[in-house]
Amino acid sequence: MERTLVILKPDAVKKHVMGEILTRFEKVGLKVVAMKFLIAKRDLIERHYPEDREELWVGIGNKTLENYRDLEMDPVESLGTSDAREIGKMVRVWLMDYIMDGPVLAMVLESPHAVELVRKMVGHTLPLVSAPGTIRGDYAYDSSYLANSNKRAIENLVHASGTVDEAKYEIPLWFSEDEIHNW
Ligand code: ADP
Ligand code: MG
């Protein structure tokens, strides 16, 4: 058995698709073992996206640069730099504003291979790249270029833990032991 953290971000709430997304997870057989609707506080989000997780920010920067290359757009023109780490750090600020912009629905889902299964259902980080049939592919079309030209995060509806270790780190940030139910 594995557990993963899923957050339906403020755009999912505003688009009234929380139920549809949850239904997808339930249909596959993922078990909801914890859930809450909240406006996340800054200190929680600071810990959820730690500034010192260098590999995360460089990774986000590289994903962004790749997307710019695919779209044949110049990162320096819209972001002022082509340094992956610098871009990642810039995105972090937008990302934190985005996720605190309104209420989110946070949950812990459980199943064998829950982390990998949920990531597959959620699809690629960039909705423009994510396949039809995935949550991001079916409900959004945002891209790095669109988002970054407007100095905002990519709106992609869902956060899902990327690895088992990430899930183990993230779940206790959002839920205490007695909020997670064994049933
Ligand atoms: P994922 O959510 O697929 O695990 P990451 O952990 O790499 O993706 O990034 C976290 C979040 O940061 C993404 O879901 C997205 O909302 C936002 N993001 C990632 N890259 C960019 C970018 N280039 N510009 C704006 N926002 C971004
Ligand atoms: Mg991630």
JSON list of C-alpha atoms and ligand atoms in Angstrom, two decimals:
[
{"chain": "A", "resi": 1, "resn": "MET", "atom": "CA", "xyz": [0.00, 0.00, 0.00]},
{"chain": "A", "resi": 2, "resn": "GLU", "atom": "CA", "xyz": [1.13, 3.51, -0.77]},
{"chain": "A", "resi": 3, "resn": "ARG", "atom": "CA", "xyz": [-0.17, 6.95, 0.08]},
{"chain": "A", "resi": 4, "resn": "THR", "atom": "CA", "xyz": [0.08, 10.13, -1.94]},
{"chain": "A", "resi": 5, "resn": "LEU", "atom": "CA", "xyz": [-0.86, 13.76, -1.37]},
{"chain": "A", "resi": 6, "resn": "VAL", "atom": "CA", "xyz": [-3.23, 15.33, -3.88]},
{"chain": "A", "resi": 7, "resn": "ILE", "atom": "CA", "xyz": [-4.24, 18.99, -3.81]},
{"chain": "A", "resi": 8, "resn": "LEU", "atom": "CA", "xyz": [-6.96, 20.37, -6.06]},
{"chain": "A", "resi": 9, "resn": "LYS", "atom": "CA", "xyz": [-5.55, 23.85, -6.61]},
{"chain": "A", "resi": 10, "resn": "PRO", "atom": "CA", "xyz": [-7.63, 27.07, -6.60]},
{"chain": "A", "resi": 11, "resn": "ASP", "atom": "CA", "xyz": [-8.26, 26.91, -10.37]},
{"chain": "A", "resi": 12, "resn": "ALA", "atom": "CA", "xyz": [-9.90, 23.49, -9.98]},
{"chain": "A", "resi": 13, "resn": "VAL", "atom": "CA", "xyz": [-12.17, 24.92, -7.29]},
{"chain": "A", "resi": 14, "resn": "LYS", "atom": "CA", "xyz": [-13.04, 27.99, -9.41]},
{"chain": "A", "resi": 15, "resn": "LYS", "atom": "CA", "xyz": [-13.78, 25.88, -12.49]},
{"chain": "A", "resi": 16, "resn": "HIS", "atom": "CA", "xyz": [-16.23, 23.75, -10.46]},
{"chain": "A", "resi": 17, "resn": "VAL", "atom": "CA", "xyz": [-14.46, 20.51, -11.40]},
{"chain": "A", "resi": 18, "resn": "MET", "atom": "CA", "xyz": [-13.51, 19.23, -7.95]},
{"chain": "A", "resi": 19, "resn": "GLY", "atom": "CA", "xyz": [-16.23, 16.58, -8.12]},
{"chain": "A", "resi": 20, "resn": "GLU", "atom": "CA", "xyz": [-15.27, 15.41, -11.59]},
{"chain": "A", "resi": 21, "resn": "ILE", "atom": "CA", "xyz": [-11.62, 15.07, -10.64]},
{"chain": "A", "resi": 22, "resn": "LEU", "atom": "CA", "xyz": [-12.41, 13.27, -7.40]},
{"chain": "A", "resi": 23, "resn": "THR", "atom": "CA", "xyz": [-14.71, 10.91, -9.29]},
{"chain": "A", "resi": 24, "resn": "ARG", "atom": "CA", "xyz": [-11.83, 9.90, -11.56]},
{"chain": "A", "resi": 25, "resn": "PHE", "atom": "CA", "xyz": [-9.69, 8.96, -8.59]},
{"chain": "A", "resi": 26, "resn": "GLU", "atom": "CA", "xyz": [-12.52, 7.08, -6.91]},
{"chain": "A", "resi": 27, "resn": "LYS", "atom": "CA", "xyz": [-13.40, 5.14, -10.07]},
{"chain": "A", "resi": 28, "resn": "VAL", "atom": "CA", "xyz": [-9.87, 3.82, -10.37]},
{"chain": "A", "resi": 29, "resn": "GLY", "atom": "CA", "xyz": [-10.14, 2.48, -6.85]},
{"chain": "A", "resi": 30, "resn": "LEU", "atom": "CA", "xyz": [-8.00, 4.98, -4.98]},
{"chain": "A", "resi": 31, "resn": "LYS", "atom": "CA", "xyz": [-9.17, 5.25, -1.40]},
{"chain": "A", "resi": 32, "resn": "VAL", "atom": "CA", "xyz": [-9.66, 8.65, 0.24]},
{"chain": "A", "resi": 33, "resn": "VAL", "atom": "CA", "xyz": [-8.10, 8.37, 3.71]},
{"chain": "A", "resi": 34, "resn": "ALA", "atom": "CA", "xyz": [-7.94, 12.12, 4.49]},
{"chain": "A", "resi": 35, "resn": "MET", "atom": "CA", "xyz": [-9.50, 15.28, 3.09]},
{"chain": "A", "resi": 36, "resn": "LYS", "atom": "CA", "xyz": [-9.85, 18.99, 3.93]},
{"chain": "A", "resi": 37, "resn": "PHE", "atom": "CA", "xyz": [-10.91, 22.22, 2.23]},
{"chain": "A", "resi": 38, "resn": "LEU", "atom": "CA", "xyz": [-8.74, 25.14, 3.29]},
{"chain": "A", "resi": 39, "resn": "ILE", "atom": "CA", "xyz": [-6.93, 28.31, 2.33]},
{"chain": "A", "resi": 40, "resn": "ALA", "atom": "CA", "xyz": [-3.30, 27.36, 2.80]},
{"chain": "A", "resi": 41, "resn": "LYS", "atom": "CA", "xyz": [-1.21, 29.60, 5.02]},
{"chain": "A", "resi": 42, "resn": "ARG", "atom": "CA", "xyz": [2.14, 30.92, 3.83]},
{"chain": "A", "resi": 43, "resn": "ASP", "atom": "CA", "xyz": [4.21, 28.91, 6.34]},
{"chain": "A", "resi": 44, "resn": "LEU", "atom": "CA", "xyz": [2.63, 25.67, 5.10]},
{"chain": "A", "resi": 45, "resn": "ILE", "atom": "CA", "xyz": [3.35, 26.56, 1.49]},
{"chain": "A", "resi": 46, "resn": "GLU", "atom": "CA", "xyz": [6.91, 27.63, 2.36]},
{"chain": "A", "resi": 47, "resn": "ARG", "atom": "CA", "xyz": [7.46, 24.11, 3.69]},
{"chain": "A", "resi": 48, "resn": "HIS", "atom": "CA", "xyz": [5.57, 22.45, 0.85]},
{"chain": "A", "resi": 49, "resn": "TYR", "atom": "CA", "xyz": [7.83, 24.17, -1.70]},
{"chain": "A", "resi": 50, "resn": "PRO", "atom": "CA", "xyz": [11.09, 24.58, 0.30]},
{"chain": "A", "resi": 51, "resn": "GLU", "atom": "CA", "xyz": [13.40, 27.22, -1.06]},
{"chain": "A", "resi": 52, "resn": "ASP", "atom": "CA", "xyz": [16.48, 25.03, -0.48]},
{"chain": "A", "resi": 53, "resn": "ARG", "atom": "CA", "xyz": [15.24, 22.12, -2.62]},
{"chain": "A", "resi": 54, "resn": "GLU", "atom": "CA", "xyz": [17.65, 23.12, -5.37]},
{"chain": "A", "resi": 55, "resn": "GLU", "atom": "CA", "xyz": [16.93, 20.10, -7.61]},
{"chain": "A", "resi": 56, "resn": "LEU", "atom": "CA", "xyz": [13.24, 21.04, -7.69]},
{"chain": "A", "resi": 57, "resn": "TRP", "atom": "CA", "xyz": [13.82, 24.62, -8.82]},
{"chain": "A", "resi": 58, "resn": "VAL", "atom": "CA", "xyz": [16.50, 23.71, -11.35]},
{"chain": "A", "resi": 59, "resn": "GLY", "atom": "CA", "xyz": [14.14, 20.99, -12.64]},
{"chain": "A", "resi": 60, "resn": "ILE", "atom": "CA", "xyz": [11.29, 23.46, -13.02]},
{"chain": "A", "resi": 61, "resn": "GLY", "atom": "CA", "xyz": [13.66, 25.87, -14.76]},
{"chain": "A", "resi": 62, "resn": "ASN", "atom": "CA", "xyz": [14.77, 23.17, -17.20]},
{"chain": "A", "resi": 63, "resn": "LYS", "atom": "CA", "xyz": [11.19, 22.09, -17.94]},
{"chain": "A", "resi": 64, "resn": "THR", "atom": "CA", "xyz": [10.41, 25.74, -18.66]},
{"chain": "A", "resi": 65, "resn": "LEU", "atom": "CA", "xyz": [13.40, 26.15, -20.99]},
{"chain": "A", "resi": 66, "resn": "GLU", "atom": "CA", "xyz": [12.41, 22.98, -22.86]},
{"chain": "A", "resi": 67, "resn": "ASN", "atom": "CA", "xyz": [8.89, 24.34, -23.35]},
{"chain": "A", "resi": 68, "resn": "TYR", "atom": "CA", "xyz": [10.27, 27.64, -24.64]},
{"chain": "A", "resi": 69, "resn": "ARG", "atom": "CA", "xyz": [12.44, 25.73, -27.13]},
{"chain": "A", "resi": 70, "resn": "ASP", "atom": "CA", "xyz": [9.45, 23.70, -28.33]},
{"chain": "A", "resi": 71, "resn": "LEU", "atom": "CA", "xyz": [7.43, 26.88, -28.83]},
{"chain": "A", "resi": 72, "resn": "GLU", "atom": "CA", "xyz": [10.44, 28.63, -30.38]},
{"chain": "A", "resi": 73, "resn": "MET", "atom": "CA", "xyz": [10.13, 31.45, -27.87]},
{"chain": "A", "resi": 74, "resn": "ASP", "atom": "CA", "xyz": [13.01, 33.34, -26.26]},
{"chain": "A", "resi": 75, "resn": "PRO", "atom": "CA", "xyz": [13.18, 32.88, -22.46]},
{"chain": "A", "resi": 76, "resn": "VAL", "atom": "CA", "xyz": [15.33, 35.99, -22.03]},
{"chain": "A", "resi": 77, "resn": "GLU", "atom": "CA", "xyz": [12.67, 38.12, -23.68]},
{"chain": "A", "resi": 78, "resn": "SER", "atom": "CA", "xyz": [9.84, 37.08, -21.36]},
{"chain": "A", "resi": 79, "resn": "LEU", "atom": "CA", "xyz": [11.79, 36.11, -18.21]},
{"chain": "A", "resi": 80, "resn": "GLY", "atom": "CA", "xyz": [14.95, 38.19, -18.42]},
{"chain": "A", "resi": 81, "resn": "THR", "atom": "CA", "xyz": [17.19, 35.11, -18.06]},
{"chain": "A", "resi": 82, "resn": "SER", "atom": "CA", "xyz": [17.89, 31.67, -19.49]},
{"chain": "A", "resi": 83, "resn": "ASP", "atom": "CA", "xyz": [19.41, 30.32, -16.27]},
{"chain": "A", "resi": 84, "resn": "ALA", "atom": "CA", "xyz": [17.38, 27.30, -15.11]},
{"chain": "A", "resi": 85, "resn": "ARG", "atom": "CA", "xyz": [17.94, 27.92, -11.41]},
{"chain": "A", "resi": 86, "resn": "GLU", "atom": "CA", "xyz": [17.01, 31.60, -11.63]},
{"chain": "A", "resi": 87, "resn": "ILE", "atom": "CA", "xyz": [13.85, 30.74, -13.58]},
{"chain": "A", "resi": 88, "resn": "GLY", "atom": "CA", "xyz": [12.96, 28.07, -11.01]},
{"chain": "A", "resi": 89, "resn": "LYS", "atom": "CA", "xyz": [13.28, 30.56, -8.15]},
{"chain": "A", "resi": 90, "resn": "MET", "atom": "CA", "xyz": [11.12, 33.06, -10.01]},
{"chain": "A", "resi": 91, "resn": "VAL", "atom": "CA", "xyz": [8.47, 30.42, -10.63]},
{"chain": "A", "resi": 92, "resn": "ARG", "atom": "CA", "xyz": [8.51, 29.53, -6.93]},
{"chain": "A", "resi": 93, "resn": "VAL", "atom": "CA", "xyz": [7.18, 32.98, -5.98]},
{"chain": "A", "resi": 94, "resn": "TRP", "atom": "CA", "xyz": [4.38, 32.81, -8.56]},
{"chain": "A", "resi": 95, "resn": "LEU", "atom": "CA", "xyz": [3.58, 29.26, -7.57]},
{"chain": "A", "resi": 96, "resn": "MET", "atom": "CA", "xyz": [3.16, 30.17, -3.93]},
{"chain": "A", "resi": 97, "resn": "ASP", "atom": "CA", "xyz": [0.84, 33.07, -4.81]},
{"chain": "A", "resi": 98, "resn": "TYR", "atom": "CA", "xyz": [-1.18, 30.79, -7.07]},
{"chain": "A", "resi": 99, "resn": "ILE", "atom": "CA", "xyz": [-1.74, 28.06, -4.52]},
{"chain": "A", "resi": 100, "resn": "MET", "atom": "CA", "xyz": [-2.68, 30.55, -1.78]},
{"chain": "A", "resi": 101, "resn": "ASP", "atom": "CA", "xyz": [-5.03, 32.46, -4.08]},
{"chain": "A", "resi": 102, "resn": "GLY", "atom": "CA", "xyz": [-8.17, 30.70, -2.81]},
{"chain": "A", "resi": 103, "resn": "PRO", "atom": "CA", "xyz": [-9.35, 27.54, -1.12]},
{"chain": "A", "resi": 104, "resn": "VAL", "atom": "CA", "xyz": [-7.89, 24.18, -2.12]},
{"chain": "A", "resi": 105, "resn": "LEU", "atom": "CA", "xyz": [-9.11, 20.64, -1.56]},
{"chain": "A", "resi": 106, "resn": "ALA", "atom": "CA", "xyz": [-6.29, 18.60, -0.04]},
{"chain": "A", "resi": 107, "resn": "MET", "atom": "CA", "xyz": [-6.48, 14.83, 0.28]},
{"chain": "A", "resi": 108, "resn": "VAL", "atom": "CA", "xyz": [-4.48, 11.71, 0.92]},
{"chain": "A", "resi": 109, "resn": "LEU", "atom": "CA", "xyz": [-5.21, 8.85, -1.48]},
{"chain": "A", "resi": 110, "resn": "GLU", "atom": "CA", "xyz": [-4.23, 5.25, -0.90]},
{"chain": "A", "resi": 111, "resn": "SER", "atom": "CA", "xyz": [-3.74, 2.26, -3.19]},
{"chain": "A", "resi": 112, "resn": "PRO", "atom": "CA", "xyz": [-0.96, -0.01, -4.39]},
{"chain": "A", "resi": 113, "resn": "HIS", "atom": "CA", "xyz": [1.42, 2.22, -6.40]},
{"chain": "A", "resi": 114, "resn": "ALA", "atom": "CA", "xyz": [-0.71, 5.27, -5.50]},
{"chain": "A", "resi": 115, "resn": "VAL", "atom": "CA", "xyz": [2.06, 7.80, -6.28]},
{"chain": "A", "resi": 116, "resn": "GLU", "atom": "CA", "xyz": [2.76, 6.54, -9.79]},
{"chain": "A", "resi": 117, "resn": "LEU", "atom": "CA", "xyz": [-0.90, 5.87, -10.53]},
{"chain": "A", "resi": 118, "resn": "VAL", "atom": "CA", "xyz": [-2.03, 9.36, -9.58]},
{"chain": "A", "resi": 119, "resn": "ARG", "atom": "CA", "xyz": [0.81, 11.01, -11.51]},
{"chain": "A", "resi": 120, "resn": "LYS", "atom": "CA", "xyz": [-0.22, 9.05, -14.60]},
{"chain": "A", "resi": 121, "resn": "MET", "atom": "CA", "xyz": [-3.82, 10.18, -14.22]},
{"chain": "A", "resi": 122, "resn": "VAL", "atom": "CA", "xyz": [-2.80, 13.80, -13.59]},
{"chain": "A", "resi": 123, "resn": "GLY", "atom": "CA", "xyz": [-0.54, 14.02, -16.67]},
{"chain": "A", "resi": 124, "resn": "HIS", "atom": "CA", "xyz": [2.44, 16.19, -17.58]},
{"chain": "A", "resi": 125, "resn": "THR", "atom": "CA", "xyz": [3.08, 19.39, -15.61]},
{"chain": "A", "resi": 126, "resn": "LEU", "atom": "CA", "xyz": [2.40, 21.51, -18.68]},
{"chain": "A", "resi": 127, "resn": "PRO", "atom": "CA", "xyz": [-1.25, 21.13, -19.74]},
{"chain": "A", "resi": 128, "resn": "LEU", "atom": "CA", "xyz": [-0.27, 21.86, -23.33]},
{"chain": "A", "resi": 129, "resn": "VAL", "atom": "CA", "xyz": [1.95, 18.78, -23.28]},
{"chain": "A", "resi": 130, "resn": "SER", "atom": "CA", "xyz": [-0.25, 16.49, -21.15]},
{"chain": "A", "resi": 131, "resn": "ALA", "atom": "CA", "xyz": [-2.14, 13.82, -23.08]},
{"chain": "A", "resi": 132, "resn": "PRO", "atom": "CA", "xyz": [-5.90, 13.92, -23.61]},
{"chain": "A", "resi": 133, "resn": "GLY", "atom": "CA", "xyz": [-7.51, 11.62, -21.08]},
{"chain": "A", "resi": 134, "resn": "THR", "atom": "CA", "xyz": [-5.32, 12.91, -18.27]},
{"chain": "A", "resi": 135, "resn": "ILE", "atom": "CA", "xyz": [-6.78, 15.45, -15.85]},
{"chain": "A", "resi": 136, "resn": "ARG", "atom": "CA", "xyz": [-4.49, 18.26, -16.96]},
{"chain": "A", "resi": 137, "resn": "GLY", "atom": "CA", "xyz": [-4.92, 17.29, -20.63]},
{"chain": "A", "resi": 138, "resn": "ASP", "atom": "CA", "xyz": [-8.71, 17.30, -20.37]},
{"chain": "A", "resi": 139, "resn": "TYR", "atom": "CA", "xyz": [-9.27, 20.47, -18.36]},
{"chain": "A", "resi": 140, "resn": "ALA", "atom": "CA", "xyz": [-6.52, 22.96, -19.24]},
{"chain": "A", "resi": 141, "resn": "TYR", "atom": "CA", "xyz": [-4.27, 24.26, -22.00]},
{"chain": "A", "resi": 142, "resn": "ASP", "atom": "CA", "xyz": [-1.82, 26.49, -20.12]},
{"chain": "A", "resi": 143, "resn": "SER", "atom": "CA", "xyz": [1.87, 26.65, -21.18]},
{"chain": "A", "resi": 144, "resn": "SER", "atom": "CA", "xyz": [5.10, 28.03, -19.70]},
{"chain": "A", "resi": 145, "resn": "TYR", "atom": "CA", "xyz": [5.10, 30.80, -22.25]},
{"chain": "A", "resi": 146, "resn": "LEU", "atom": "CA", "xyz": [1.51, 31.89, -21.59]},
{"chain": "A", "resi": 147, "resn": "ALA", "atom": "CA", "xyz": [1.99, 31.76, -17.83]},
{"chain": "A", "resi": 148, "resn": "ASN", "atom": "CA", "xyz": [5.42, 33.33, -17.69]},
{"chain": "A", "resi": 149, "resn": "SER", "atom": "CA", "xyz": [4.57, 36.16, -20.08]},
{"chain": "A", "resi": 150, "resn": "ASN", "atom": "CA", "xyz": [1.95, 37.11, -17.51]},
{"chain": "A", "resi": 151, "resn": "LYS", "atom": "CA", "xyz": [4.36, 36.52, -14.60]},
{"chain": "A", "resi": 152, "resn": "ARG", "atom": "CA", "xyz": [2.24, 33.81, -13.05]},
{"chain": "A", "resi": 153, "resn": "ALA", "atom": "CA", "xyz": [2.39, 30.08, -12.36]},
{"chain": "A", "resi": 154, "resn": "ILE", "atom": "CA", "xyz": [1.09, 27.48, -14.77]},
{"chain": "A", "resi": 155, "resn": "GLU", "atom": "CA", "xyz": [-2.48, 26.67, -13.80]},
{"chain": "A", "resi": 156, "resn": "ASN", "atom": "CA", "xyz": [-2.72, 22.92, -13.97]},
{"chain": "A", "resi": 157, "resn": "LEU", "atom": "CA", "xyz": [-5.49, 22.11, -11.48]},
{"chain": "A", "resi": 158, "resn": "VAL", "atom": "CA", "xyz": [-3.76, 19.48, -9.39]},
{"chain": "A", "resi": 159, "resn": "HIS", "atom": "CA", "xyz": [-0.73, 18.91, -7.21]},
{"chain": "A", "resi": 160, "resn": "ALA", "atom": "CA", "xyz": [0.29, 15.29, -6.76]},
{"chain": "A", "resi": 161, "resn": "SER", "atom": "CA", "xyz": [3.37, 13.99, -4.95]},
{"chain": "A", "resi": 162, "resn": "GLY", "atom": "CA", "xyz": [6.08, 13.20, -7.49]},
{"chain": "A", "resi": 163, "resn": "THR", "atom": "CA", "xyz": [7.78, 10.33, -5.66]},
{"chain": "A", "resi": 164, "resn": "VAL", "atom": "CA", "xyz": [7.17, 8.08, -2.65]},
{"chain": "A", "resi": 165, "resn": "ASP", "atom": "CA", "xyz": [9.73, 10.12, -0.67]},
{"chain": "A", "resi": 166, "resn": "GLU", "atom": "CA", "xyz": [8.01, 13.37, -1.65]},
{"chain": "A", "resi": 167, "resn": "ALA", "atom": "CA", "xyz": [4.68, 11.90, -0.48]},
{"chain": "A", "resi": 168, "resn": "LYS", "atom": "CA", "xyz": [6.22, 10.91, 2.87]},
{"chain": "A", "resi": 169, "resn": "TYR", "atom": "CA", "xyz": [7.51, 14.46, 3.31]},
{"chain": "A", "resi": 170, "resn": "GLU", "atom": "CA", "xyz": [4.34, 16.22, 2.14]},
{"chain": "A", "resi": 171, "resn": "ILE", "atom": "CA", "xyz": [1.53, 14.27, 3.82]},
{"chain": "A", "resi": 172, "resn": "PRO", "atom": "CA", "xyz": [2.47, 15.21, 7.43]},
{"chain": "A", "resi": 173, "resn": "LEU", "atom": "CA", "xyz": [2.71, 18.88, 6.42]},
{"chain": "A", "resi": 174, "resn": "TRP", "atom": "CA", "xyz": [-0.97, 18.91, 5.49]},
{"chain": "A", "resi": 175, "resn": "PHE", "atom": "CA", "xyz": [-2.48, 16.28, 7.79]},
{"chain": "A", "resi": 176, "resn": "SER", "atom": "CA", "xyz": [-1.89, 15.22, 11.37]},
{"chain": "A", "resi": 177, "resn": "GLU", "atom": "CA", "xyz": [-1.99, 11.50, 12.22]},
{"chain": "A", "resi": 178, "resn": "ASP", "atom": "CA", "xyz": [-5.51, 11.74, 13.65]},
{"chain": "A", "resi": 179, "resn": "GLU", "atom": "CA", "xyz": [-6.83, 13.34, 10.45]},
{"chain": "A", "resi": 180, "resn": "ILE", "atom": "CA", "xyz": [-5.80, 10.29, 8.40]},
{"chain": "A", "resi": 181, "resn": "HIS", "atom": "CA", "xyz": [-8.31, 7.47, 8.68]},
{"chain": "A", "resi": 182, "resn": "ASN", "atom": "CA", "xyz": [-7.63, 3.77, 8.40]},
{"chain": "A", "resi": 183, "resn": "TRP", "atom": "CA", "xyz": [-10.78, 2.18, 7.03]},
{"chain": "B", "resi": 1, "resn": "ADP", "atom": "P1", "xyz": [4.30, 18.95, -10.93]},
{"chain": "B", "resi": 1, "resn": "ADP", "atom": "O1", "xyz": [3.17, 19.77, -10.33]},
{"chain": "B", "resi": 1, "resn": "ADP", "atom": "O2", "xyz": [3.86, 18.28, -12.21]},
{"chain": "B", "resi": 1, "resn": "ADP", "atom": "O3", "xyz": [4.94, 18.02, -9.97]},
{"chain": "B", "resi": 1, "resn": "ADP", "atom": "P2", "xyz": [6.64, 20.65, -10.60]},
{"chain": "B", "resi": 1, "resn": "ADP", "atom": "O4", "xyz": [6.77, 20.04, -9.25]},
{"chain": "B", "resi": 1, "resn": "ADP", "atom": "O5", "xyz": [7.80, 20.60, -11.51]},
{"chain": "B", "resi": 1, "resn": "ADP", "atom": "O6", "xyz": [5.41, 20.00, -11.40]},
{"chain": "B", "resi": 1, "resn": "ADP", "atom": "O7", "xyz": [6.19, 22.17, -10.48]},
{"chain": "B", "resi": 1, "resn": "ADP", "atom": "C1", "xyz": [5.29, 22.57, -9.48]},
{"chain": "B", "resi": 1, "resn": "ADP", "atom": "C2", "xyz": [4.27, 23.52, -10.05]},
{"chain": "B", "resi": 1, "resn": "ADP", "atom": "O8", "xyz": [4.91, 24.72, -10.46]},
{"chain": "B", "resi": 1, "resn": "ADP", "atom": "C3", "xyz": [3.55, 23.05, -11.31]},
{"chain": "B", "resi": 1, "resn": "ADP", "atom": "O9", "xyz": [2.48, 22.19, -11.03]},
{"chain": "B", "resi": 1, "resn": "ADP", "atom": "C4", "xyz": [3.10, 24.36, -11.91]},
{"chain": "B", "resi": 1, "resn": "ADP", "atom": "O10", "xyz": [1.90, 24.83, -11.31]},
{"chain": "B", "resi": 1, "resn": "ADP", "atom": "C5", "xyz": [4.22, 25.31, -11.53]},
{"chain": "B", "resi": 1, "resn": "ADP", "atom": "N1", "xyz": [5.21, 25.49, -12.61]},
{"chain": "B", "resi": 1, "resn": "ADP", "atom": "C6", "xyz": [6.10, 24.61, -13.03]},
{"chain": "B", "resi": 1, "resn": "ADP", "atom": "N2", "xyz": [6.87, 25.13, -14.02]},
{"chain": "B", "resi": 1, "resn": "ADP", "atom": "C7", "xyz": [6.42, 26.38, -14.21]},
{"chain": "B", "resi": 1, "resn": "ADP", "atom": "C8", "xyz": [6.78, 27.45, -15.07]},
{"chain": "B", "resi": 1, "resn": "ADP", "atom": "N3", "xyz": [7.73, 27.37, -15.97]},
{"chain": "B", "resi": 1, "resn": "ADP", "atom": "N4", "xyz": [6.11, 28.61, -14.98]},
{"chain": "B", "resi": 1, "resn": "ADP", "atom": "C9", "xyz": [5.13, 28.74, -14.11]},
{"chain": "B", "resi": 1, "resn": "ADP", "atom": "N5", "xyz": [4.74, 27.78, -13.27]},
{"chain": "B", "resi": 1, "resn": "ADP", "atom": "C10", "xyz": [5.37, 26.62, -13.31]},
{"chain": "B", "resi": 2, "resn": "MG", "atom": "MG", "xyz": [6.06, 18.37, -8.23]}
]
